[in-house]
CSV table of C-alpha atoms in Angstrom, one decimal:
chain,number,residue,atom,x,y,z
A,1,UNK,CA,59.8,61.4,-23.5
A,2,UNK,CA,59.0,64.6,-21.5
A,3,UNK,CA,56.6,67.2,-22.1
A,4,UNK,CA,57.0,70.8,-22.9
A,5,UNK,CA,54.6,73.2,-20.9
A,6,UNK,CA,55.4,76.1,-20.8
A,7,UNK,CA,55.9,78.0,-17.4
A,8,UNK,CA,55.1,81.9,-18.1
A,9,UNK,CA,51.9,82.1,-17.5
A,10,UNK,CA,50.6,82.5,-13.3
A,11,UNK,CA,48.1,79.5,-14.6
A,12,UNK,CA,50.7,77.2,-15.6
A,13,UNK,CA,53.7,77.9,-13.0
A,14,UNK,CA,51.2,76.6,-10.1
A,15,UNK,CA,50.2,73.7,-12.0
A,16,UNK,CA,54.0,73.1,-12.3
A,17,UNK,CA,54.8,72.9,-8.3
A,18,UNK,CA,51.8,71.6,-7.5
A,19,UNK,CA,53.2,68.4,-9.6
A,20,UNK,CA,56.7,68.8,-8.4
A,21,UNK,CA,55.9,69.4,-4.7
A,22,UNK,CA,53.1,66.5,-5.0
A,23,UNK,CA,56.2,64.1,-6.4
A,24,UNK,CA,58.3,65.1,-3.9
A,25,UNK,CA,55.5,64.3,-1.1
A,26,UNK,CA,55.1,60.6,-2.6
A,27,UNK,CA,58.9,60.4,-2.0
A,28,UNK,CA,59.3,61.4,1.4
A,29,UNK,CA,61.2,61.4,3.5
A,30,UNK,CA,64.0,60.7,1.1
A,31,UNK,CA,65.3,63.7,-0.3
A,32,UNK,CA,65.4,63.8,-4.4
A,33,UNK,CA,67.7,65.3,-7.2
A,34,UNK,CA,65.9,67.5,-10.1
A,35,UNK,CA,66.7,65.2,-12.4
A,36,UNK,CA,64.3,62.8,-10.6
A,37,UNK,CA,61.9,64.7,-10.3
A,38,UNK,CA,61.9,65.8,-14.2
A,39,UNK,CA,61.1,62.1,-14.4
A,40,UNK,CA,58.4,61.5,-12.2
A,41,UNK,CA,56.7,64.8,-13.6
A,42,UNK,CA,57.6,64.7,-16.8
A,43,UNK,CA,58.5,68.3,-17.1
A,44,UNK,CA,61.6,69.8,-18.3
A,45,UNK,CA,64.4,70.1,-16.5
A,46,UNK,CA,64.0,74.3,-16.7
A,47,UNK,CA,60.4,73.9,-15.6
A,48,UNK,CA,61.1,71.8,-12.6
A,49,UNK,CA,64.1,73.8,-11.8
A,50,UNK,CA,62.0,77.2,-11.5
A,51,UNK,CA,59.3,75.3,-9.8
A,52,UNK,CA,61.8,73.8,-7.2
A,53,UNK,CA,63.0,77.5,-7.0
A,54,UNK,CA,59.5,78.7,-6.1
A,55,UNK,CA,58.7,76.1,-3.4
A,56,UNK,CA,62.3,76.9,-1.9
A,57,UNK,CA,61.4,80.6,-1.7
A,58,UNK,CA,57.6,80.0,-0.4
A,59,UNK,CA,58.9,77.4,2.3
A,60,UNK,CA,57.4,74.4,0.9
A,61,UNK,CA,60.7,72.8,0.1
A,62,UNK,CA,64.3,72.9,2.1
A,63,UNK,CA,67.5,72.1,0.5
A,64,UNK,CA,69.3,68.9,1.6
A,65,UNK,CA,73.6,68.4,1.7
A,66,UNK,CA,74.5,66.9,-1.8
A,67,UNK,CA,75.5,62.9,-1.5
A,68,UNK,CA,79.2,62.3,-2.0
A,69,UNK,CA,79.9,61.6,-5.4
A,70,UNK,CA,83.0,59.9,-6.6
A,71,UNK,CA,82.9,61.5,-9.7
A,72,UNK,CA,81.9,65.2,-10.5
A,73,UNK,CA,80.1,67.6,-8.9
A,74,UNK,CA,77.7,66.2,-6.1
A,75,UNK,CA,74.1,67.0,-7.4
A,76,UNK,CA,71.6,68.8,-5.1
A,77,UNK,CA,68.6,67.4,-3.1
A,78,UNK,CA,66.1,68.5,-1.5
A,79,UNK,CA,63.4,67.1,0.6
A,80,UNK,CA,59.8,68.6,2.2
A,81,UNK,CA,60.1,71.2,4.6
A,82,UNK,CA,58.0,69.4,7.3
A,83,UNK,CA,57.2,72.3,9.6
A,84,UNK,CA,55.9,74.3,6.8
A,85,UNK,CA,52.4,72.9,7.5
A,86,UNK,CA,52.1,71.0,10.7
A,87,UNK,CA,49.2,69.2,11.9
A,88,UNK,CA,47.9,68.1,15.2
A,89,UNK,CA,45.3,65.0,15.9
A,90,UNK,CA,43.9,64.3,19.3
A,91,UNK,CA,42.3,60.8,20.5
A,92,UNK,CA,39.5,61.8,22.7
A,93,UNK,CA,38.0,59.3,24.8
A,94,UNK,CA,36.2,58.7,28.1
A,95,UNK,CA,39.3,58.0,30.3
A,96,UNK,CA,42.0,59.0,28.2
A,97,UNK,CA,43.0,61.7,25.8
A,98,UNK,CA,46.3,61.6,23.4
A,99,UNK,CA,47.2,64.4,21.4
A,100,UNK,CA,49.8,64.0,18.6
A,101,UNK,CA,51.8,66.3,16.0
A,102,UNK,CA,53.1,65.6,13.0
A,103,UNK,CA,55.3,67.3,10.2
A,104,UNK,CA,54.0,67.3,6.4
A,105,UNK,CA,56.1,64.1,6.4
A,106,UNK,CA,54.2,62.6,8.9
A,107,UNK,CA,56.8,62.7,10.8
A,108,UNK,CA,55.6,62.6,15.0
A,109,UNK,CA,57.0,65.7,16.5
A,110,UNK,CA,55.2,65.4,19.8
A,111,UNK,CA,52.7,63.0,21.6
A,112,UNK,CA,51.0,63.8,24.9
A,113,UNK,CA,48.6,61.3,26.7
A,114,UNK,CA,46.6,62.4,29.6
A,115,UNK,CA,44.0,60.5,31.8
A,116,UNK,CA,40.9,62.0,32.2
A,117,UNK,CA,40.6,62.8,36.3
A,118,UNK,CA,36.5,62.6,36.4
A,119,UNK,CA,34.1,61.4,34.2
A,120,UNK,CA,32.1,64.1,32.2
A,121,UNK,CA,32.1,66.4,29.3
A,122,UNK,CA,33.8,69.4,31.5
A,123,UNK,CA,36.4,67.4,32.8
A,124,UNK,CA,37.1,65.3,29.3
A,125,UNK,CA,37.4,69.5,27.6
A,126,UNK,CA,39.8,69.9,30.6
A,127,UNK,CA,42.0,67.2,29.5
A,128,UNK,CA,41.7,68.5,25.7
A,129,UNK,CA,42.9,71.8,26.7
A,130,UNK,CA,45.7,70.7,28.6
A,131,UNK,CA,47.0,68.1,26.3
A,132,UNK,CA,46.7,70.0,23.7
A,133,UNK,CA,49.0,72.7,25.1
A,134,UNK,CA,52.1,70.2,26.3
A,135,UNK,CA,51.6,68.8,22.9
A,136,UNK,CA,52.3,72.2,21.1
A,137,UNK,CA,55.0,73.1,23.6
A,138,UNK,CA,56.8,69.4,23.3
A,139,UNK,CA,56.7,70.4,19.4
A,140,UNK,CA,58.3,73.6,19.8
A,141,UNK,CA,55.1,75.2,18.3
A,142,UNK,CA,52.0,77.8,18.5
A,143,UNK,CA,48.7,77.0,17.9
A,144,UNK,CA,48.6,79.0,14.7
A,145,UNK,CA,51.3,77.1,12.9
A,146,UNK,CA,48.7,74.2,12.4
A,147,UNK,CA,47.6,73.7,9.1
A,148,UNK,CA,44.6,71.3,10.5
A,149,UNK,CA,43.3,69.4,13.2
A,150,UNK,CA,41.6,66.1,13.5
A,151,UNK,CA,39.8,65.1,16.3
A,152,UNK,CA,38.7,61.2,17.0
A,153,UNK,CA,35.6,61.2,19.1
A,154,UNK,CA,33.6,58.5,20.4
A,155,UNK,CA,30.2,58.5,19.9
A,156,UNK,CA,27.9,58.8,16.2
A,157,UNK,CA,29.7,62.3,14.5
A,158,UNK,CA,27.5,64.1,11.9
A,159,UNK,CA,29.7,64.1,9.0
A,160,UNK,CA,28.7,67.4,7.6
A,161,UNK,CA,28.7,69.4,10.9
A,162,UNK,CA,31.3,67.6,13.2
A,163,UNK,CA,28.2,67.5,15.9
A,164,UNK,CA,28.8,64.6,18.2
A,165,UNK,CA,25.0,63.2,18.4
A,166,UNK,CA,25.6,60.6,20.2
A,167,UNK,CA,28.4,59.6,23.0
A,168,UNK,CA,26.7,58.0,25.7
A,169,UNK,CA,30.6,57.1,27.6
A,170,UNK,CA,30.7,60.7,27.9
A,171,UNK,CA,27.4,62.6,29.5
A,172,UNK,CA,26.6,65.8,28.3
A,173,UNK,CA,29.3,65.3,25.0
A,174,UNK,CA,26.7,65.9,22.7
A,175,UNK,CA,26.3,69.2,24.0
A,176,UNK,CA,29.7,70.6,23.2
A,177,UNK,CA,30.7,72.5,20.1
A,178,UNK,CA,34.3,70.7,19.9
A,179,UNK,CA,34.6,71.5,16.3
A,180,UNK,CA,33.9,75.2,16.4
A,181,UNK,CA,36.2,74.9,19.9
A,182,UNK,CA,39.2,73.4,18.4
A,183,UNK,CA,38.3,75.9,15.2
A,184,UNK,CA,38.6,79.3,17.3
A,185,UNK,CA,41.6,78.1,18.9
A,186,UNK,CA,43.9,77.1,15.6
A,187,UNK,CA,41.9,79.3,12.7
A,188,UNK,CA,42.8,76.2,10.6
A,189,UNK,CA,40.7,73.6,8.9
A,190,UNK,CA,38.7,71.3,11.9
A,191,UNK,CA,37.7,67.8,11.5
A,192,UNK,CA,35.7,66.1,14.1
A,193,UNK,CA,35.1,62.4,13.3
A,194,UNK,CA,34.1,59.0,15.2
A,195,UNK,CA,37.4,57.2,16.5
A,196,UNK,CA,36.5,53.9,14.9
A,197,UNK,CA,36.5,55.2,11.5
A,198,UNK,CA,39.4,56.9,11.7
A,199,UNK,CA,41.0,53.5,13.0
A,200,UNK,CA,39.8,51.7,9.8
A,201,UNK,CA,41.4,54.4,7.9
A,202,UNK,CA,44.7,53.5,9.2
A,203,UNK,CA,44.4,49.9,8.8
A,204,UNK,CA,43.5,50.2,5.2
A,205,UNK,CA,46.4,53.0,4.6
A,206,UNK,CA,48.8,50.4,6.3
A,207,UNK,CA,47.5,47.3,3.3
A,208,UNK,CA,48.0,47.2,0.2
A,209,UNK,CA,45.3,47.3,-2.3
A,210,UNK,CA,41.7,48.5,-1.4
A,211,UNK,CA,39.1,45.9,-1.0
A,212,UNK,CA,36.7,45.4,1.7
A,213,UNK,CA,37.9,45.5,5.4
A,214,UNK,CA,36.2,45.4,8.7
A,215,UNK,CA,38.3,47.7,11.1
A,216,UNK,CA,37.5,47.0,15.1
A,217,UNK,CA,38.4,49.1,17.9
A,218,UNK,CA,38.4,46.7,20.9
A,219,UNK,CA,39.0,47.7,24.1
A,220,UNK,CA,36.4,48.9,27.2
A,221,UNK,CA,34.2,50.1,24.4
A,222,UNK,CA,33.8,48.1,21.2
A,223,UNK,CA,33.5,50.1,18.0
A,224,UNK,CA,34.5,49.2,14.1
A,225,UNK,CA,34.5,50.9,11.0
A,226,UNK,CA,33.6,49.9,7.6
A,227,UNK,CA,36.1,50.5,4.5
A,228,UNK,CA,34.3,49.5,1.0
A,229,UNK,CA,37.2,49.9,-2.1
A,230,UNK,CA,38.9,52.2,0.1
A,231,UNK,CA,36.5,54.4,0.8
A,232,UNK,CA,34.9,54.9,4.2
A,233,UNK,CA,31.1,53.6,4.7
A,234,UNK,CA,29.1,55.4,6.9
A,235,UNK,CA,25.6,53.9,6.1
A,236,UNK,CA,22.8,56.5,7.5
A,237,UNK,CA,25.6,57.4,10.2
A,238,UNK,CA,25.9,54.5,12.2
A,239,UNK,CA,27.4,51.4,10.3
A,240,UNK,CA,30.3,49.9,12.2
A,241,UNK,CA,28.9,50.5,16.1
A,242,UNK,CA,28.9,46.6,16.4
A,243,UNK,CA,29.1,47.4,20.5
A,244,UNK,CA,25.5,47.5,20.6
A,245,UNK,CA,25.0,44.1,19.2
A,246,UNK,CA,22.9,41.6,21.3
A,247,UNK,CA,25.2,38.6,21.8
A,248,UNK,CA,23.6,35.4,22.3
A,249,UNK,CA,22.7,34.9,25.5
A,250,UNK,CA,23.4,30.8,25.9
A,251,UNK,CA,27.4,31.2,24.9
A,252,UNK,CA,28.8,27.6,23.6
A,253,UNK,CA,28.8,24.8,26.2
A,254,UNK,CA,28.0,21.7,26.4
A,255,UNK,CA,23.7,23.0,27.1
A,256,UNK,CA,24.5,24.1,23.3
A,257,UNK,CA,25.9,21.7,21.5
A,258,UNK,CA,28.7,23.9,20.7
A,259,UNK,CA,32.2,22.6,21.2
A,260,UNK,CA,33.2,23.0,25.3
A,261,UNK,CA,37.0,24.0,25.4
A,262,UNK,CA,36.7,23.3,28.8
A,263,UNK,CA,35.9,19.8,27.9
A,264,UNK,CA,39.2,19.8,25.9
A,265,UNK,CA,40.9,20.6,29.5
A,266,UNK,CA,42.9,17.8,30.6
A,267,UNK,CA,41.7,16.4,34.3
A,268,UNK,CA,38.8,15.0,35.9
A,269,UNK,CA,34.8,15.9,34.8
A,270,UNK,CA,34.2,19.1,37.1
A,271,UNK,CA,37.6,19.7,37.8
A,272,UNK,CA,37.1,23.2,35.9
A,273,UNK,CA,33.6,25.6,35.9
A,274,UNK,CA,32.3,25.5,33.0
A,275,UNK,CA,33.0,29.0,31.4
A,276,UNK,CA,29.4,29.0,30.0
A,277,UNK,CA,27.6,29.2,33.2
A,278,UNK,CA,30.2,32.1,34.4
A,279,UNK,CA,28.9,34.6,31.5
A,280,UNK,CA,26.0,36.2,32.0
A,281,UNK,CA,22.7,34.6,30.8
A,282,UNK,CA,19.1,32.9,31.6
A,283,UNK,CA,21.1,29.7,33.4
A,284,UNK,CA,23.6,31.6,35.4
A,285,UNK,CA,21.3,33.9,37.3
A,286,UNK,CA,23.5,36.9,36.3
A,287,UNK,CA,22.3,39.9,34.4
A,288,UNK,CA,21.9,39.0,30.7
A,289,UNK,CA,23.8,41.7,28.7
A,290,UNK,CA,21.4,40.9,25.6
A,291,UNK,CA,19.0,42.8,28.1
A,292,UNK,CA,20.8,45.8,28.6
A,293,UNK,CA,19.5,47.8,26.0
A,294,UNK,CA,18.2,50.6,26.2
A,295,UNK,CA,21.0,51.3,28.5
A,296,UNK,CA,20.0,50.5,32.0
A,297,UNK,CA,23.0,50.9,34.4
A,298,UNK,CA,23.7,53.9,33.2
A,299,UNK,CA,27.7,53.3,31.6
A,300,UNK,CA,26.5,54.1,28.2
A,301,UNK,CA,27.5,50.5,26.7
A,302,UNK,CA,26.5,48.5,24.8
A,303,UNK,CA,25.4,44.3,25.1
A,304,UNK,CA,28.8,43.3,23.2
A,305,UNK,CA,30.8,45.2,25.7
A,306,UNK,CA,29.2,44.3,28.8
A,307,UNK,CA,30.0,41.0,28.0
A,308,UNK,CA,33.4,40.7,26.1
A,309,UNK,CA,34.9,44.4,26.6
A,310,UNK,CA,38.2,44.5,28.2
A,311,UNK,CA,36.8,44.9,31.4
A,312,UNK,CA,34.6,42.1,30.9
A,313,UNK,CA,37.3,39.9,30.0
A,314,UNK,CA,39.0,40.2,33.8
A,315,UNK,CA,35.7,40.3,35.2
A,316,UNK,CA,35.5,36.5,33.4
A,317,UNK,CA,39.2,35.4,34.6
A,318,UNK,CA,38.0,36.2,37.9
A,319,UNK,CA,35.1,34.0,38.4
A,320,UNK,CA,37.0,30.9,36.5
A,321,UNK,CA,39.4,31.6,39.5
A,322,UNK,CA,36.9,31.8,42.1
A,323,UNK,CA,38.2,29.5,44.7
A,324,UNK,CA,41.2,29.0,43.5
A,325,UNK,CA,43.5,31.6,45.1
A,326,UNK,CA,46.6,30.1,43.3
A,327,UNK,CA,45.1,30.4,39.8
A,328,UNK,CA,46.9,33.6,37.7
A,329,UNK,CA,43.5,34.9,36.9
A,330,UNK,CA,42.8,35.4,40.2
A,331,UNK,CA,45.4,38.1,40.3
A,332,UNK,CA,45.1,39.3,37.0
A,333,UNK,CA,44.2,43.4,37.1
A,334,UNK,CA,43.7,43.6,33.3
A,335,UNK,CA,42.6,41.9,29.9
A,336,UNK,CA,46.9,41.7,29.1
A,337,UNK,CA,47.0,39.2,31.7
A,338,UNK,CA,44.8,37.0,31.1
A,339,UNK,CA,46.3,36.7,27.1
A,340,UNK,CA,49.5,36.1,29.0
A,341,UNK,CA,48.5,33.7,30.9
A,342,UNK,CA,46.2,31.9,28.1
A,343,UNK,CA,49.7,32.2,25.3
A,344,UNK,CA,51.6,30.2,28.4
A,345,UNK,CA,48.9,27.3,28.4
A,346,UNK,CA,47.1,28.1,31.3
A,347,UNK,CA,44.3,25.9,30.9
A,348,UNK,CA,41.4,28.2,32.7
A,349,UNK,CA,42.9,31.4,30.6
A,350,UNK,CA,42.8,29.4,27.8
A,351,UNK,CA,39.0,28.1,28.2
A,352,UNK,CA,38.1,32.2,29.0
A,353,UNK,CA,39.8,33.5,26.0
A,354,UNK,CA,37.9,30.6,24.0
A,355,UNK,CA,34.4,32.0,25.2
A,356,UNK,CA,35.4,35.6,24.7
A,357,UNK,CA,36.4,34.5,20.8
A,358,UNK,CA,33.8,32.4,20.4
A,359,UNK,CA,31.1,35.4,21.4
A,360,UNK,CA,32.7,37.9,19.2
A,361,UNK,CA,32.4,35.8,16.2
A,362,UNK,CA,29.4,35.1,16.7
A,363,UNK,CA,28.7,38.8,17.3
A,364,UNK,CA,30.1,40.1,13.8
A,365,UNK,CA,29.2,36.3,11.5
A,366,UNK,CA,26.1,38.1,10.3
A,367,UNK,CA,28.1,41.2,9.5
A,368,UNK,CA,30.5,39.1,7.7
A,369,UNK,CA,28.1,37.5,5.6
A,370,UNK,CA,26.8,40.5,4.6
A,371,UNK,CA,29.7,42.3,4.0
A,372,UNK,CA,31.9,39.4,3.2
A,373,UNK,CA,35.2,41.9,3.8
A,374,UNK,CA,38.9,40.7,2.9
A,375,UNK,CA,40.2,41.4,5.9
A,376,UNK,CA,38.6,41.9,10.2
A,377,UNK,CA,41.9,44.1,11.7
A,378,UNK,CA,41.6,44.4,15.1
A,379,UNK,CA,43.1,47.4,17.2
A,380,UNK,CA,42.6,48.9,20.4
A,381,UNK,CA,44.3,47.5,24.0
A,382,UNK,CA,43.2,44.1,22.8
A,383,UNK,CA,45.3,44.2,19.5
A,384,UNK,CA,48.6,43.2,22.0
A,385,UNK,CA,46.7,40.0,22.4
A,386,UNK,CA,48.8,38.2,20.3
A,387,UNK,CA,48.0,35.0,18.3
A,388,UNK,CA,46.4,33.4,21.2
A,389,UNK,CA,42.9,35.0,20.5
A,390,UNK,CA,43.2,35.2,16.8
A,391,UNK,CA,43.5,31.8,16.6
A,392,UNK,CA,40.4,30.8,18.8
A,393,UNK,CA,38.5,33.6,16.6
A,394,UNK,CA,39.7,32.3,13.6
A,395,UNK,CA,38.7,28.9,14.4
A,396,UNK,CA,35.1,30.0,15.8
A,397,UNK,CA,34.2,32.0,12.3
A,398,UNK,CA,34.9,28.9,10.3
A,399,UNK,CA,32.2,27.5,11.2
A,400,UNK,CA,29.6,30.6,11.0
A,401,UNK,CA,30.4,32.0,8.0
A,402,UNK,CA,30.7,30.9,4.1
A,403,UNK,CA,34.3,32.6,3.8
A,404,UNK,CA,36.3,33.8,6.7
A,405,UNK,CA,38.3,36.6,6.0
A,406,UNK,CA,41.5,37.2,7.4
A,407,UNK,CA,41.8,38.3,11.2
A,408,UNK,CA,44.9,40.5,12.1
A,409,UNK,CA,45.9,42.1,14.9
A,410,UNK,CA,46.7,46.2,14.5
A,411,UNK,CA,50.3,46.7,14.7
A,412,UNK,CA,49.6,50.0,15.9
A,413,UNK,CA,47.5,48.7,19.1
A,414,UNK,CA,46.2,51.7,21.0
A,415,UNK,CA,47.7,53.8,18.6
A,416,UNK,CA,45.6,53.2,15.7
A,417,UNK,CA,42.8,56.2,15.8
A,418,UNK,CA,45.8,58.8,16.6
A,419,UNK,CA,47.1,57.5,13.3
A,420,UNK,CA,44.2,57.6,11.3
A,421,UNK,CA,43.8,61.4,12.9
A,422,UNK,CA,46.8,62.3,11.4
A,423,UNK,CA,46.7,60.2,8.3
A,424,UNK,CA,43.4,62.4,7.6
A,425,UNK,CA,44.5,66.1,8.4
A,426,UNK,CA,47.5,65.7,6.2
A,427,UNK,CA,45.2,64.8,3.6
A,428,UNK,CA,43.0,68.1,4.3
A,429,UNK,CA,46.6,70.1,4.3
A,430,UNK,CA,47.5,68.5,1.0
A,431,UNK,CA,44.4,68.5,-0.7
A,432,UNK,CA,44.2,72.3,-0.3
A,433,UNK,CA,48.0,72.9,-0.8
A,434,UNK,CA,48.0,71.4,-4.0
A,435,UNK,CA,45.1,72.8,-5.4
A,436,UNK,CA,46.4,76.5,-4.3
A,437,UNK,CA,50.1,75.8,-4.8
């Protein structure tokens, strides 16, 4: 049964497209007939029809080519006008920055990646400025048709300023004003906000239900966000920066009484080094990461990275191929190789990829029992890892915690924070288009 409201008054004729234009948003892309949407608002047909009329003449809406009907006149649709409100995200970080644009469908219109040439706050701005310009060219657009901006940032972000008070991968990136930057460029709404959190915000769009998930960035840099019930959990500013934990600094072997997967090689005793004496720690006479802090090479990471961060993770293959000039991980230039080689049953990638789960789980076990989350999703360069490391992960958290959650791999990869950049400024656009509709 529909309600009657009545649609003379200024009052009630925005409260009317704000409900049609909002039920046409949760049906996009698909395109929808009046008569649908008197049934998802609940209005009458003349309502919606003078709503649909407004939108059309304010931009809001377009009108799509009627479906073929076999019988009768072919009813009209119509479908969000997706450049009436565009938004653009960018992915800042250390070595890389990717800028995307997306319609009010969320539909990508443009994305531009570009490497950063020299490390720095100067040259990292650089990069933003340039991206950011092939990005609104590739789109066909100017910077004042954005309706918002999001920019993912790593480092600790104030969430009431958009200050970046702490990015130690980036010297002197504290000391820029990005927000009020990107704001005097678009004159739009600016959000500045820490990349991990943005990446747990589109691993919890992406599932269904709310719940408790544990979202990690891993790739050089470590990073996670917290999602409580679907809402994001910043703590006093810092929850989720999980790079900074202190990893143990014995890793399993047989010194440990841990399981050895090298032990589980076949061939002779010795025949492989054991992988716990090729990670840093007291026996191996290599720099202990769990001594790195405060920062003391000057990189700006964290213990956890040092030791299992992506470049970590080759510099590991490497010395389990020492000697061994015909081993793949001698030549592998990157972590993807090594989970290659490990997925074919290498047996050296496979005992490297064991001590690199085995340290992360028993990184983020105390985090796990504290938060006991549904779900660890795991994005970044390492989320193209495949199986072969969420198994060994899987199998390592069984024993260090009460209930082990489930461990997925992003299936957006690398393109997880640009995601959640965009997921977020739509929400800004639509959160203020609705309530001024």
């Amino acid at each position: 049964m529909t309600e009657e409201r009545p649609a003379g008054t200024p009052v009630l004729r925005r409260m009317n497209r704000a409900a049609v234009l909002d039920a046409v948003r949760r049906r996009a892309p698909e395109p929808v007939r009046v008569a649908e949407l008197v049934r998802l608002t609940e209005l009458t047909r003349p309502t919606v029809a003078q709503a649909v009329d407004d939108l059309l003449a304010a931009g809001w809406l377009r009108q799509v080519a009627p479906e073929q009907a076999t019988v009768g006149r072919p009813a009209t649709r119509f479908s969000l006008n997706g450049r009436a409100a565009p938004v653009l995200a960018l992915d800042v970080g250390p070595h890389t920055v990717t800028v995307g644009i997306a319609d009010l469908a969320g539909e990508r219109l443009a994305t531009i990646r570009r490497p950063v040439g020299r490390r720095g706050a100067r040259h990292l701005l650089e990069a933003v400025d340039e991206a950011t310009g092939a990005a609104l060219a590739a789109a066909g657009l100017t910077a004042g048709q954005i309706a918002a901006v999001t920019a993912a940032t790593p480092g600790i972000v104030e969430e009431t300023t958009g200050r970046v008070l702490f990015a130690p991968s980036v010297p002197g990136w504290p000391e820029i004003d990005l927000a009020g930057r990107l704001r005097a460029r678009f004159r739009c709404a600016v959000t500045v906000e820490n990349d991990a959190n943005l990446a747990a915000l589109a691993a919890v769009h992406r599932r269904a239900g709310a719940g408790t998930l544990l979202a990690v960035q891993w790739g050089e840099r470590l990073g996670a966000g917290v999602v409580i019930d679907g809402r994001l959990h910043r703590g006093a500013g810092q929850a989720g920066e999980i790079g900074f934990i202190r990893p143990t600094a014995v890793l399993p072997g047989p010194a440990t009484g841990l399981p050895d997967p090298a032990g589980d090689l076949p061939g002779p005793a010795g025949d492989l080094p054991d992988p716990a004496g090729d990670l840093p720690g007291p026996a191996s006479g290599l720099p202990d990461p769990a001594g790195d802090l405060p920062d003391s090479v000057g990189d700006g990471r964290g213990p956890l990275e040092r030791a299992i961060g992506a470049e970590a993770i080759v510099d590991l293959a490497r010395r389990h191929a020492a000697g061994r000039p015909g081993s793949r991980l001698a030549r592998a230039t990157d972590a993807a190789a090594v989970f290659a080689a490990a997925a074919d049953g290498d047996p050296m990638a496979v005992a490297v990829v064991d001590r690199v789960a085995a340290v992360f789980a028993e990184a983020i076990a105390p985090a796990i029992l504290v938060l006991s989350p549904h779900a660890i999703v795991i994005g970044g360069g390492i989320a193209r890892a495949g199986a072969v490391l969420l198994d060994a992960i899987a199998r390592h958290l069984a024993g260090l915690v009460l209930t082990p959650p489930s461990v997925e791999l992003s299936v957006l990869a690398e393109g997880t924070v640009l995601t959640g950049a965009i997921q977020l400024a739509l929400e800004e656009v639509w959160r203020d288009t609705l309530a001024g509709c």
